[in-house]
Coordinates of C-alpha atoms in Angstrom, one line a residue:
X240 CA 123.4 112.9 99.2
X241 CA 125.7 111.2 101.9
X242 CA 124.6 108.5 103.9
X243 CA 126.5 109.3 106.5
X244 CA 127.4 106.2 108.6
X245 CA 127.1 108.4 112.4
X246 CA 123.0 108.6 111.9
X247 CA 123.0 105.0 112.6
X248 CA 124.6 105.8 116.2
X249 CA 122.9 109.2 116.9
X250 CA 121.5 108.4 120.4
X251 CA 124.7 107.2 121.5
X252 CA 126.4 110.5 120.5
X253 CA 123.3 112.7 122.2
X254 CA 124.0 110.1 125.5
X255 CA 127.7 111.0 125.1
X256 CA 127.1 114.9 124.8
X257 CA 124.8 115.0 127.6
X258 CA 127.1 113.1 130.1
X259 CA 129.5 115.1 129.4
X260 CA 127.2 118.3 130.2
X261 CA 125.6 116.6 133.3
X262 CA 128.3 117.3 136.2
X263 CA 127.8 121.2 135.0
X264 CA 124.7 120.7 137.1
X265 CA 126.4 120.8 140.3
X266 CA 129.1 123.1 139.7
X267 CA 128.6 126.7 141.5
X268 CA 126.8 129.9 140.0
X269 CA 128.7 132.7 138.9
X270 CA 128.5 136.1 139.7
X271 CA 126.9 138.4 137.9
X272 CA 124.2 137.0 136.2
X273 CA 123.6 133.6 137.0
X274 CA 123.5 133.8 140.6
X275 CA 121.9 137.2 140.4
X276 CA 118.8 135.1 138.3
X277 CA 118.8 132.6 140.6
X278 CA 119.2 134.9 143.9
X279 CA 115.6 136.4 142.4
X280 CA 114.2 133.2 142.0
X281 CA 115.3 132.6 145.5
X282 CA 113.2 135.4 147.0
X283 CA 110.0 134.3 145.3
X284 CA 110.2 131.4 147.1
X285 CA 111.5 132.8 150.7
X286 CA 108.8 135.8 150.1
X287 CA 106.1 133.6 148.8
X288 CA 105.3 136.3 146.7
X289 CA 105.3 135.3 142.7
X290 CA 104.0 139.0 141.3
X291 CA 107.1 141.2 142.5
X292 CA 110.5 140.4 142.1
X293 CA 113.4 141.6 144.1
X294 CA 117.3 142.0 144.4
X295 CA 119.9 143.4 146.1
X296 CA 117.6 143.9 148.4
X297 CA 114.9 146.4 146.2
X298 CA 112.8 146.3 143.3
X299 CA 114.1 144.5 139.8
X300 CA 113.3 145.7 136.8
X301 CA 115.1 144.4 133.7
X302 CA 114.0 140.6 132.4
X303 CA 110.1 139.4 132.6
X304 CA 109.1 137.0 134.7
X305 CA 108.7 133.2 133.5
X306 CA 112.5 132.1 133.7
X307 CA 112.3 133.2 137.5
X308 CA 109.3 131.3 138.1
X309 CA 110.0 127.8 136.6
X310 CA 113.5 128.1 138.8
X311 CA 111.2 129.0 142.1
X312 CA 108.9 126.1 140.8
X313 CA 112.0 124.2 140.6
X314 CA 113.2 125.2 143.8
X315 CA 109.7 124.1 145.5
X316 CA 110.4 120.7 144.1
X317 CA 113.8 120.1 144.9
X318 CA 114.7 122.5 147.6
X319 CA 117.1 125.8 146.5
X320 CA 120.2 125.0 145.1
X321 CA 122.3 124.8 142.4
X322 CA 120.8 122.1 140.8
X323 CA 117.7 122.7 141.2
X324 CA 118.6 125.9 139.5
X325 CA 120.4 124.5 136.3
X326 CA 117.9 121.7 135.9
X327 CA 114.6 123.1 134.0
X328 CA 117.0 125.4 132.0
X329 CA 119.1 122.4 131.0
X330 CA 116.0 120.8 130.1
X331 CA 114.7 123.3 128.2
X332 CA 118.0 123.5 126.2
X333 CA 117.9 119.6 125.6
X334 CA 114.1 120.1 124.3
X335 CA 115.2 123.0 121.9
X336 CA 117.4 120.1 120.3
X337 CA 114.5 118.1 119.8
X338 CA 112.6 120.7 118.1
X339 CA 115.6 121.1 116.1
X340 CA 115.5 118.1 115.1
X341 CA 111.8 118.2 114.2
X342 CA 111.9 121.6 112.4
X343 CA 115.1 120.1 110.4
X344 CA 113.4 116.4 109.9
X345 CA 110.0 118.0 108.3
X346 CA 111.8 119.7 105.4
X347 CA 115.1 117.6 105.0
X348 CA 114.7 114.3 106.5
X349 CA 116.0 112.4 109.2
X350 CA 119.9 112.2 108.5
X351 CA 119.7 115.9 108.4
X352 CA 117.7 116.5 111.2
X353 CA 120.2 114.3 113.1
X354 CA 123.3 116.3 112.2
X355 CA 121.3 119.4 113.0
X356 CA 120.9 118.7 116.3
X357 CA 124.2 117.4 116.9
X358 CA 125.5 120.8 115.7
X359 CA 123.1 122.4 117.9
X360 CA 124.0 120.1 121.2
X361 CA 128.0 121.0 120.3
X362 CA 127.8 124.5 119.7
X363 CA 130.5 126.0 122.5
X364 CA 128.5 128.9 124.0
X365 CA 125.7 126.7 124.1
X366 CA 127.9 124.4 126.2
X367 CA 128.8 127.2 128.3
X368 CA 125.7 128.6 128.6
X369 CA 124.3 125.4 130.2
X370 CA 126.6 125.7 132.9
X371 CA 126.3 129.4 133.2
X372 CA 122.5 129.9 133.0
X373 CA 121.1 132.7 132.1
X374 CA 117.8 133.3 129.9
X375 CA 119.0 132.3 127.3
X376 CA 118.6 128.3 126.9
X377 CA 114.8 129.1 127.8
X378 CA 114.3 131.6 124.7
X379 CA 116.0 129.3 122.6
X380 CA 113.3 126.5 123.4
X381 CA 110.7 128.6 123.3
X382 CA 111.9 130.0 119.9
X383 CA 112.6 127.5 118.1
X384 CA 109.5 125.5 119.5
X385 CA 107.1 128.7 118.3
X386 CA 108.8 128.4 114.7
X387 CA 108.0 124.3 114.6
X388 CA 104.5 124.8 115.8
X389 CA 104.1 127.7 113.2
X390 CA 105.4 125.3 110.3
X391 CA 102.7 122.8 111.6
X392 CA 100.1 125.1 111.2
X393 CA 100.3 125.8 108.0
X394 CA 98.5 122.0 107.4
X395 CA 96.6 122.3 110.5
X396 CA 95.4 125.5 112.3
X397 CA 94.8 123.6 115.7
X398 CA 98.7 124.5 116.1
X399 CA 98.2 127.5 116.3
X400 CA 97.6 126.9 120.0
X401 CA 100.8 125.1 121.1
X402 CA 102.4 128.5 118.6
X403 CA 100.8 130.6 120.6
X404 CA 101.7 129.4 123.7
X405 CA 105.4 128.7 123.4
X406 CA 105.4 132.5 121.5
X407 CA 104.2 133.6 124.3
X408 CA 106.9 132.0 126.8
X409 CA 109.1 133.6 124.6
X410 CA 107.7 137.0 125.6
X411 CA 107.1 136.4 128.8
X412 CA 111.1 135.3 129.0
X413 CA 112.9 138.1 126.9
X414 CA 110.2 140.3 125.6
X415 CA 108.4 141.4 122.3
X416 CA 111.6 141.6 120.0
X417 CA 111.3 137.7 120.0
X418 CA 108.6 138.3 117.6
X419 CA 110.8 139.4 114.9
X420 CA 113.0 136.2 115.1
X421 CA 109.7 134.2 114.8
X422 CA 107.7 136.2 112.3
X423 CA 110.8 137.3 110.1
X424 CA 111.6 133.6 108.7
X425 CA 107.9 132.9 107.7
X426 CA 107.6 136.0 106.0
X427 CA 110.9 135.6 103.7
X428 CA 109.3 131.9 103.1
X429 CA 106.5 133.1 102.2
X430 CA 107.7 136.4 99.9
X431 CA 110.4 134.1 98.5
X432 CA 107.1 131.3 97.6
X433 CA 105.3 134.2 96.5
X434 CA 102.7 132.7 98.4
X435 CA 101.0 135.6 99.6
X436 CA 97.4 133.7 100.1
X437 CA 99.1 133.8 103.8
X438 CA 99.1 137.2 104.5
X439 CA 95.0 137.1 104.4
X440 CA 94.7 134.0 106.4
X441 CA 92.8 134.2 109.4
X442 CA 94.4 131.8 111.8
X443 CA 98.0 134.1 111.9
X444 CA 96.1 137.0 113.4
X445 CA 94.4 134.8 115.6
X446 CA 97.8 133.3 116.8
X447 CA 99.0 137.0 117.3
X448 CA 95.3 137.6 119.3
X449 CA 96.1 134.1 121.7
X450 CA 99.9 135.0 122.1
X451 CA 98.7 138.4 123.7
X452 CA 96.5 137.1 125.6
X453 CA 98.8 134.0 127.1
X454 CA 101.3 136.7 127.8
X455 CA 98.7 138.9 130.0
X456 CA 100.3 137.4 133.1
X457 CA 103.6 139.2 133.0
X458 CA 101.6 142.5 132.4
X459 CA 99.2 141.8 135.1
X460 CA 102.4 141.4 137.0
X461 CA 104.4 144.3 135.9
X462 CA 101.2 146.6 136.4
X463 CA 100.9 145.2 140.1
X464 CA 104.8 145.7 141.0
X465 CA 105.7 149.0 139.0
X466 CA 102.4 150.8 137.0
X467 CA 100.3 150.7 140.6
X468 CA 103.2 151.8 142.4
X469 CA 104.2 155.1 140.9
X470 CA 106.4 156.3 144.1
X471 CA 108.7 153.8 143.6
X472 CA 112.2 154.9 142.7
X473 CA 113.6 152.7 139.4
X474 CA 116.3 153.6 137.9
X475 CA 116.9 156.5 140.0
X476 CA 113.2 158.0 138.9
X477 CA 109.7 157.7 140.0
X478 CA 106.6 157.1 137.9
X479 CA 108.7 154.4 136.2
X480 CA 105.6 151.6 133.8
X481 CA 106.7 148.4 134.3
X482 CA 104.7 147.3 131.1
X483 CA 106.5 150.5 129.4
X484 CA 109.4 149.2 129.9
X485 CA 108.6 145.8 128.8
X486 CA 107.4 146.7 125.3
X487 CA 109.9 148.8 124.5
X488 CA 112.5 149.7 126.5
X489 CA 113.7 146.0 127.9
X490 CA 114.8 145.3 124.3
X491 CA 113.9 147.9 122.0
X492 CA 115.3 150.9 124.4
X493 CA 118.4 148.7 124.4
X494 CA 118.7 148.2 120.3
X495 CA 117.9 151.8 120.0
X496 CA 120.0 152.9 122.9
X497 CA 116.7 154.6 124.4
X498 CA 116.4 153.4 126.9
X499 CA 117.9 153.1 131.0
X500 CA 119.9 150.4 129.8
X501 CA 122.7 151.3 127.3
X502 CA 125.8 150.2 125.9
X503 CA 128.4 150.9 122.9
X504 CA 127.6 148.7 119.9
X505 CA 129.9 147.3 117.5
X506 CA 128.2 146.4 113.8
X507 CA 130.8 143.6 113.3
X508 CA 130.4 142.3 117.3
X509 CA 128.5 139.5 116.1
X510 CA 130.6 138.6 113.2
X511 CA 133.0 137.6 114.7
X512 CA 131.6 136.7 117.7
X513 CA 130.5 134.0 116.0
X514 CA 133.6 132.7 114.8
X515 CA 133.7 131.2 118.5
X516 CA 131.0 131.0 119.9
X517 CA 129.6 128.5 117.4
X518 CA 132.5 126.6 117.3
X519 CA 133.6 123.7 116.0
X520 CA 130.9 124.9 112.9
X521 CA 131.6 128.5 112.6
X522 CA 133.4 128.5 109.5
X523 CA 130.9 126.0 107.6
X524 CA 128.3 128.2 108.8
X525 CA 129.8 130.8 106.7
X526 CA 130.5 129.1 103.9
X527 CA 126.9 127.5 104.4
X528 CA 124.9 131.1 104.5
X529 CA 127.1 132.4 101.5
X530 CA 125.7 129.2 99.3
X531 CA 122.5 130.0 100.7
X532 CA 122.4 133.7 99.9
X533 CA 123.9 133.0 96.0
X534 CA 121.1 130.5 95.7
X535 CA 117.8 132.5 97.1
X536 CA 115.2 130.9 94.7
X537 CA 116.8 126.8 94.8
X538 CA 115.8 126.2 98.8
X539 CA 113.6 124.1 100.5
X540 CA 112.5 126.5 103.0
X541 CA 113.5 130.2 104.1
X542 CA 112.5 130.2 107.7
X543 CA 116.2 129.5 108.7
X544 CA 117.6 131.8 107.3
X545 CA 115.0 134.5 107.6
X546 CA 115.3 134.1 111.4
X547 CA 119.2 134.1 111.2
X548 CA 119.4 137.0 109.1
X549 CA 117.0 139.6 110.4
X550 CA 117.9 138.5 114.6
X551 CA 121.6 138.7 113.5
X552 CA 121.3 142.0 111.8
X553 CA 119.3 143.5 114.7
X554 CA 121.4 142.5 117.3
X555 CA 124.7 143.8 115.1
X556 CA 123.0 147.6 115.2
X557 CA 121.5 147.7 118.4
X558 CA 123.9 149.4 121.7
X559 CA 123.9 147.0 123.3
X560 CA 125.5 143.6 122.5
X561 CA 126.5 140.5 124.7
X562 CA 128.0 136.9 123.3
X563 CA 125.1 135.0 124.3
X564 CA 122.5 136.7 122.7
X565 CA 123.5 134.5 119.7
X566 CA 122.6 131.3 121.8
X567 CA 118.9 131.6 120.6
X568 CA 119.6 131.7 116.8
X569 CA 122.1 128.4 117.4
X570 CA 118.7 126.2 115.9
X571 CA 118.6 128.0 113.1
X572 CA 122.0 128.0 112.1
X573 CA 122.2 124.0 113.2
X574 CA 119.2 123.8 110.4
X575 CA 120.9 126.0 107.8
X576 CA 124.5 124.3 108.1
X577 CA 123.3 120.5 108.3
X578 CA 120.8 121.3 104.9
X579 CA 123.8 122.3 103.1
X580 CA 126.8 119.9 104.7
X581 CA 124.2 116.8 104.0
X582 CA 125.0 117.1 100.2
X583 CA 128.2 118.5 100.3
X584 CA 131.6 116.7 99.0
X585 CA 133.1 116.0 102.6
X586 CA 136.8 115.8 101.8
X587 CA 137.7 119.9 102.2
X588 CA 135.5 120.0 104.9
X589 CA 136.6 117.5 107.0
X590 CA 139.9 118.9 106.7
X591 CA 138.9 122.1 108.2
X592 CA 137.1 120.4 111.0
X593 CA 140.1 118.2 112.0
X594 CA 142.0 121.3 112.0
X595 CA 139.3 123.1 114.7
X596 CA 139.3 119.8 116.6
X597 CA 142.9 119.8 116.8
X598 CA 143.3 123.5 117.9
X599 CA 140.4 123.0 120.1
X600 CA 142.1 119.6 121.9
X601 CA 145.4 121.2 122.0
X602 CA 144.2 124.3 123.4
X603 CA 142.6 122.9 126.3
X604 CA 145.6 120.7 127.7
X605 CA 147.7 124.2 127.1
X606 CA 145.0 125.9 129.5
X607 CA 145.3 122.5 131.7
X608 CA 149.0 122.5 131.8
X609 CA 149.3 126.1 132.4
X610 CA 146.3 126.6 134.8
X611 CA 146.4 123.2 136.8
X612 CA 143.2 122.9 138.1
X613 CA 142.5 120.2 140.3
X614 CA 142.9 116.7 138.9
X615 CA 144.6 117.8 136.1
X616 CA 146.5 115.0 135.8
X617 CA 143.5 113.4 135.0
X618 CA 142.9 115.9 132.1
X619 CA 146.3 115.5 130.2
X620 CA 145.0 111.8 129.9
X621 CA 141.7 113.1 128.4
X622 CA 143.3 114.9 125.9
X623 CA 145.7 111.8 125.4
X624 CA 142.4 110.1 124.6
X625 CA 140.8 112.9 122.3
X626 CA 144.6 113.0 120.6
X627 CA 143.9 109.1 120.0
X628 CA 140.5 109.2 118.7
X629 CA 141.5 112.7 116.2
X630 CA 144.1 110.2 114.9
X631 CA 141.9 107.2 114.2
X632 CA 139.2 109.4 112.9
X633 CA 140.5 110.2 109.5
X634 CA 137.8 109.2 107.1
X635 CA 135.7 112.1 105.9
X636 CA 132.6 110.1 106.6
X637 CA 133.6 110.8 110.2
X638 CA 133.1 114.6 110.0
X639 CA 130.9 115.0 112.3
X640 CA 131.9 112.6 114.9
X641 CA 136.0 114.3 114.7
X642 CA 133.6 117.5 115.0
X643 CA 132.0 116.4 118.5
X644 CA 135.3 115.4 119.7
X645 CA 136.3 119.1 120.5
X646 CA 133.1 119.9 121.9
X647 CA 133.3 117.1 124.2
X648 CA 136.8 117.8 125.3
X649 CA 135.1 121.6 126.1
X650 CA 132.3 120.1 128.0
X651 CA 134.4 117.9 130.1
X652 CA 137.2 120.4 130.2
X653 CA 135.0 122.9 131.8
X654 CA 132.4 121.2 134.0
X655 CA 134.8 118.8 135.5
X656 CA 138.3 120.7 135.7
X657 CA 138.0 124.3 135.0
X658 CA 134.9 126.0 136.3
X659 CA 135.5 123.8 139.4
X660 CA 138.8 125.4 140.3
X661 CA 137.9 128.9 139.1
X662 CA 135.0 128.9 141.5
X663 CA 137.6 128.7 144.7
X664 CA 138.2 132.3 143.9
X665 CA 134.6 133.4 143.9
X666 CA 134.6 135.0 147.4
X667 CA 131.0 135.4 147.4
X668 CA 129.8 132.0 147.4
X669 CA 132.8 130.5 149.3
X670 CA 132.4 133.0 152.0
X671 CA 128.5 131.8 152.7
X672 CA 129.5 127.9 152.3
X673 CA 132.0 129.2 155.2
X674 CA 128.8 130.8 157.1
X675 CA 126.7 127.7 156.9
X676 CA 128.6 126.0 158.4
X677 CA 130.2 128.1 161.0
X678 CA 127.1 130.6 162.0
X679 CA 124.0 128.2 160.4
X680 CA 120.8 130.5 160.0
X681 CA 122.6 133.9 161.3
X682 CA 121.6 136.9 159.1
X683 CA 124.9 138.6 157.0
X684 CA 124.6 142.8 156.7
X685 CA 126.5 143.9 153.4
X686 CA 128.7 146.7 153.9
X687 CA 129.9 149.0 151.2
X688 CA 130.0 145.6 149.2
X689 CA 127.7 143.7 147.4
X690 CA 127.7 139.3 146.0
X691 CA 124.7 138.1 144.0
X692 CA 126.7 134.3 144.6
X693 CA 126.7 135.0 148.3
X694 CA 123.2 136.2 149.1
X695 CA 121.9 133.0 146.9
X696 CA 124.0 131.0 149.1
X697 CA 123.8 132.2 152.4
X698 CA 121.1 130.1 154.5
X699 CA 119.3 133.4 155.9
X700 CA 118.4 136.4 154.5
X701 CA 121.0 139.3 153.8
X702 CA 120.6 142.9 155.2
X703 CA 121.9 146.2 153.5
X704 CA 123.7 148.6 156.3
X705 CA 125.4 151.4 154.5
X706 CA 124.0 154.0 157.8
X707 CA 124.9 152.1 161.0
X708 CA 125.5 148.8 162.7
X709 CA 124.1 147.3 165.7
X710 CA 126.4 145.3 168.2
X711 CA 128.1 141.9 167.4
X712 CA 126.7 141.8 163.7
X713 CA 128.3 139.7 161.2
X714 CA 129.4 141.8 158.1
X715 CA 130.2 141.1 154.6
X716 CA 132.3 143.8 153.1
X717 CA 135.2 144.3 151.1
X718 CA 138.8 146.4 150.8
X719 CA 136.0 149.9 151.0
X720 CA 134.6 148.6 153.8
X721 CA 137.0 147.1 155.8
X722 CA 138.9 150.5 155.4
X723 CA 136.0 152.7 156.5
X724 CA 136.1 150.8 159.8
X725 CA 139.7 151.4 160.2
X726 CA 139.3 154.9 159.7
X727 CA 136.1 155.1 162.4
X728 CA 138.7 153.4 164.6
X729 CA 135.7 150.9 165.3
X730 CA 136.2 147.7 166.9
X731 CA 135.5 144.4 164.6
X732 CA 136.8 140.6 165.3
X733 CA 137.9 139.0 161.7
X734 CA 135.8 136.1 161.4
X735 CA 137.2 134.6 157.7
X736 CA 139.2 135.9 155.2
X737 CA 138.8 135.0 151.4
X738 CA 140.5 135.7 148.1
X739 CA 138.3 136.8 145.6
X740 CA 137.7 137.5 141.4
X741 CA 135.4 137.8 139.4
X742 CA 135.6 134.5 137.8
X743 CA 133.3 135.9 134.6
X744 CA 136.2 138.5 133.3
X745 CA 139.2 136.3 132.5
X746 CA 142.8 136.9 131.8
X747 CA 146.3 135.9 131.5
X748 CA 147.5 137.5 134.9
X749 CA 144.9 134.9 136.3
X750 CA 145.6 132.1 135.0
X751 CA 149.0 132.0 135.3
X752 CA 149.3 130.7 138.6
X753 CA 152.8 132.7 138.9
X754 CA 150.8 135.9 138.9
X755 CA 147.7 135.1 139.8
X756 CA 147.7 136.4 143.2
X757 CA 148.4 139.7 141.7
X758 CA 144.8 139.9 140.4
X759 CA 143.1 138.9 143.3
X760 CA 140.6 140.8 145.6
X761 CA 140.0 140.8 148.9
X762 CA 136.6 140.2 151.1
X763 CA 135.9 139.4 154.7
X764 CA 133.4 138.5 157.6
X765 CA 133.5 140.5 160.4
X766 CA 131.8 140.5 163.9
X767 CA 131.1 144.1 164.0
X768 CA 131.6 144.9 167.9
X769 CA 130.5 148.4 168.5
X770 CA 127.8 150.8 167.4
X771 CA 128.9 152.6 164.0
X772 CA 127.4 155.5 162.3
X773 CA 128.7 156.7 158.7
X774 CA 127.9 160.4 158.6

């Protein structure tokens, strides 16, 4: 077994990975999804009203409702903003580290539970997706927290509770699928064990009975909002069941490509997905499952990989397939990859990880130098200083720490440089800083145009007019709206102009800054002046 000389400074790497996340905090919400998210949190808050949830103006029905109540608790606490938006999910994600580092710790021991969560801090869509929150760092606490619990019960059924519990914030955050990422890795442990006394023990089917029952709220909720209501239109039909449409069709209608929701799956998405997302460890991870695999009756314990497999496999058939959905397994694979690198020879590896380092520092300053976001001087001497440390960090007991340098560069890269200067171009939420401060507390109609990042920002609430217009309004619209004016020959005063993209869907015309105007949108505020009637 290595000894593995970085366990001996593992806080100050978790201090270094989280300063380097912490000015992510502050940086604006994108469109669509994270601003849309926190926009509904927004209106619980405005509303008072914790049962229904609304946006764009109407009725929402897609995810439960727990993330959108710990950001309105949030925002109760700290006042609406961005960071009080990105805190309780950042937290959450810090906290699935430490249950990482539990779950890893009870069947491996503490150098391995160390380099598990250092794997799972440096993973680069996890990075990302602490600075672009959606659901996803919640689920993965919640997860991973369920699956320690769980492990813990099997000495002591009083954790059954605490199981229960976080099981059922899983639920209440994504929905009942969860339950097969939880369930499937005890039930390979146990098949693979042949310890079947399990399946007959009482205190599982009581943790099943107490999940339900913690996750009553969200049905109370979605009965209240959508079952009680059955004149409301959803999804362009009436009779829609809110608690329908959370058993099934929120997850399972979207695997199945049943339900409202639907999309075009690829059974090799994932695969190599992966290959990024879960960078600088991707290829280890690889290596690491195909050791695992070849060896199915020589491991410690199957929960890991049980989880892993099964999500993984799910997700690769369903219709409907997004990047982050892999966040939540990012424990699971941190476990499974620090198990097997712990007692691995390091040389070969540590080549392959100075390689990724290097392609991952090198990468970045290209993006700098081509890009130039703001300071990015003051990048290029980053990288000088990642180049440095790559250099001195040669010995393969130093695998990890050459590893972290990458994902440190990302971090800093994006929450201090990039996402900074991409932001400029969101025209939603530059357009309501603008607002604020020119028209503070005056309402904004949307025409023909829509901005989850400006209705979240905006300091009053936002008004859909897509019928007629009262005198001397102030309108958000864009290139449709502005030209439906024209052609009423209706009178408007341009109030503010902004260039606009949506900052989420990257590409080479953008970032070149020699073409990047060729890319860009247009929206606008204007003081509608005259009465306007779209017939």
């Amino acid at each position: 077994m290595q000894t593995y000389p970085l366990t001996t400074r593992y806080t100050w790497c978790i201090a270094i990975i989280i300063l380097s996340l912490i000015p992510g905090l502050f940086t604006t919400l994108m469109e669509p999804d994270a601003a849309l998210y926190a926009g509904i949190a927004k209106q619980i808050v405005w509303r008072n009203d914790w049962v229904n949830l609304f946006a764009d103006g109407t009725d929402w029905l897609d995810k439960p409702h727990l993330p959108f109540w710990i950001s309105a608790l949030s925002f109760k606490i700290f006042g609406i903003s961005t960071f009080a938006y990105k805190l309780p999910a950042f937290l959450c994600w810090l906290s699935g580290a430490r249950f990482t580092y539990l779950f890893a710790r009870h069947f491996y021991g503490t150098a391995t539970a160390q380099i598990a969560a250092l794997i799972y801090l440096t993973a680069l869509h996890a990075i990302i997706s602490s600075n672009d929150v959606r659901a996803e760092p919640y689920l993965t606490c919640f997860l991973v927290a369920a699956s320690w619990y769980l492990v813990q019960s099997l000495r002591s059924a009083w954790y059954i509770i605490p199981a229960a519990l976080f099981t059922a914030f899983a639920l209440m955050t994504k929905g009942p699928f969860v339950l097969i990422t939880i369930g499937s890795g005890l039930l390979l442990h146990w098949t693979i064990q042949k310890d079947w006394r399990q399946f007959l023990q009482w205190k599982w089917y009581v943790y099943l009975l107490l999940a339900a029952v913690f996750t009553l709220p969200e049905i109370w909720c979605l009965y209240l909002q959508f079952d009680a209501h059955p004149e409301k239109v959803i999804y362009g039909q009436q009779g829609v069941s809110g608690i329908r449409f959370f058993l099934w069709e929120s997850q399972f209608g979207r695997f199945f490509n049943t339900g409202p929701i639907k999309g075009h799956g690829d059974p090799f998405f994932f695969l190599h997905t992966l290959l990024w997302a879960f960078l600088p460890w991707s290829l280890l991870f690889y290596l690491a499952l195909f050791q695992r695999l070849r060896k199915l009756r020589k491991g410690v314990e199957w929960i890991t990989l049980g989880a892993s497999l099964c999500t993984l496999l799910l997700f690769s058939f369903s219709g409907f397939q997004l990047p982050h959905y892999l966040n939540i397994l990012f424990p699971y694979f941190s476990i499974l990859l620090a198990a097997w690198l712990i007692d691995l020879p390091l040389k070969k590896a540590m080549i392959t990880q100075r390689v990724i380092a290097l392609l991952m520092v090198v990468l970045l300053l290209a993006i700098t130098l081509l890009f130039r976001p703001h300071y990015w001087i003051a990048y290029v001497i980053v990288s000088a200083a990642a180049l440095t440390g790559w250099w001195l960090l040669r010995s393969p007991d130093d695998i990890i720490k050459v590893s972290m340098l990458g994902s440190v560069c990302v971090a800093i890269f994006i929450n201090l440089f990039f996402y900074p200067t991409l932001l400029d171009y969101q025209g939603g939420s530059v357009a309501a800083e603008w607002k604020n401060r020119q028209f503070p507390g005056e309402i904004v109609h949307f025409y023909r145009s829509n901005s989850q990042a400006f209705e979240f920002y905006a300091d009053a609430q936002v008004e859909r007019r897509d019928t007629s217009f009262k005198k001397k309004e102030l309108v958000f619209t864009g290139r449709a709206g502005r030209q439906a004016l024209d052609l009423a020959g209706k009178e408007y005063k341009e109030e503010a102009v902004f260039s606009s993209y949506p900052v989420t869907r990257l590409d080479g015309q953008f970032i070149n800054p020699a073409t990047r105007h060729e890319g860009l949108d247009t929206v606008w505020l204007l003081r509608v002046n005259a009465l306007y009637s779209n017939k």
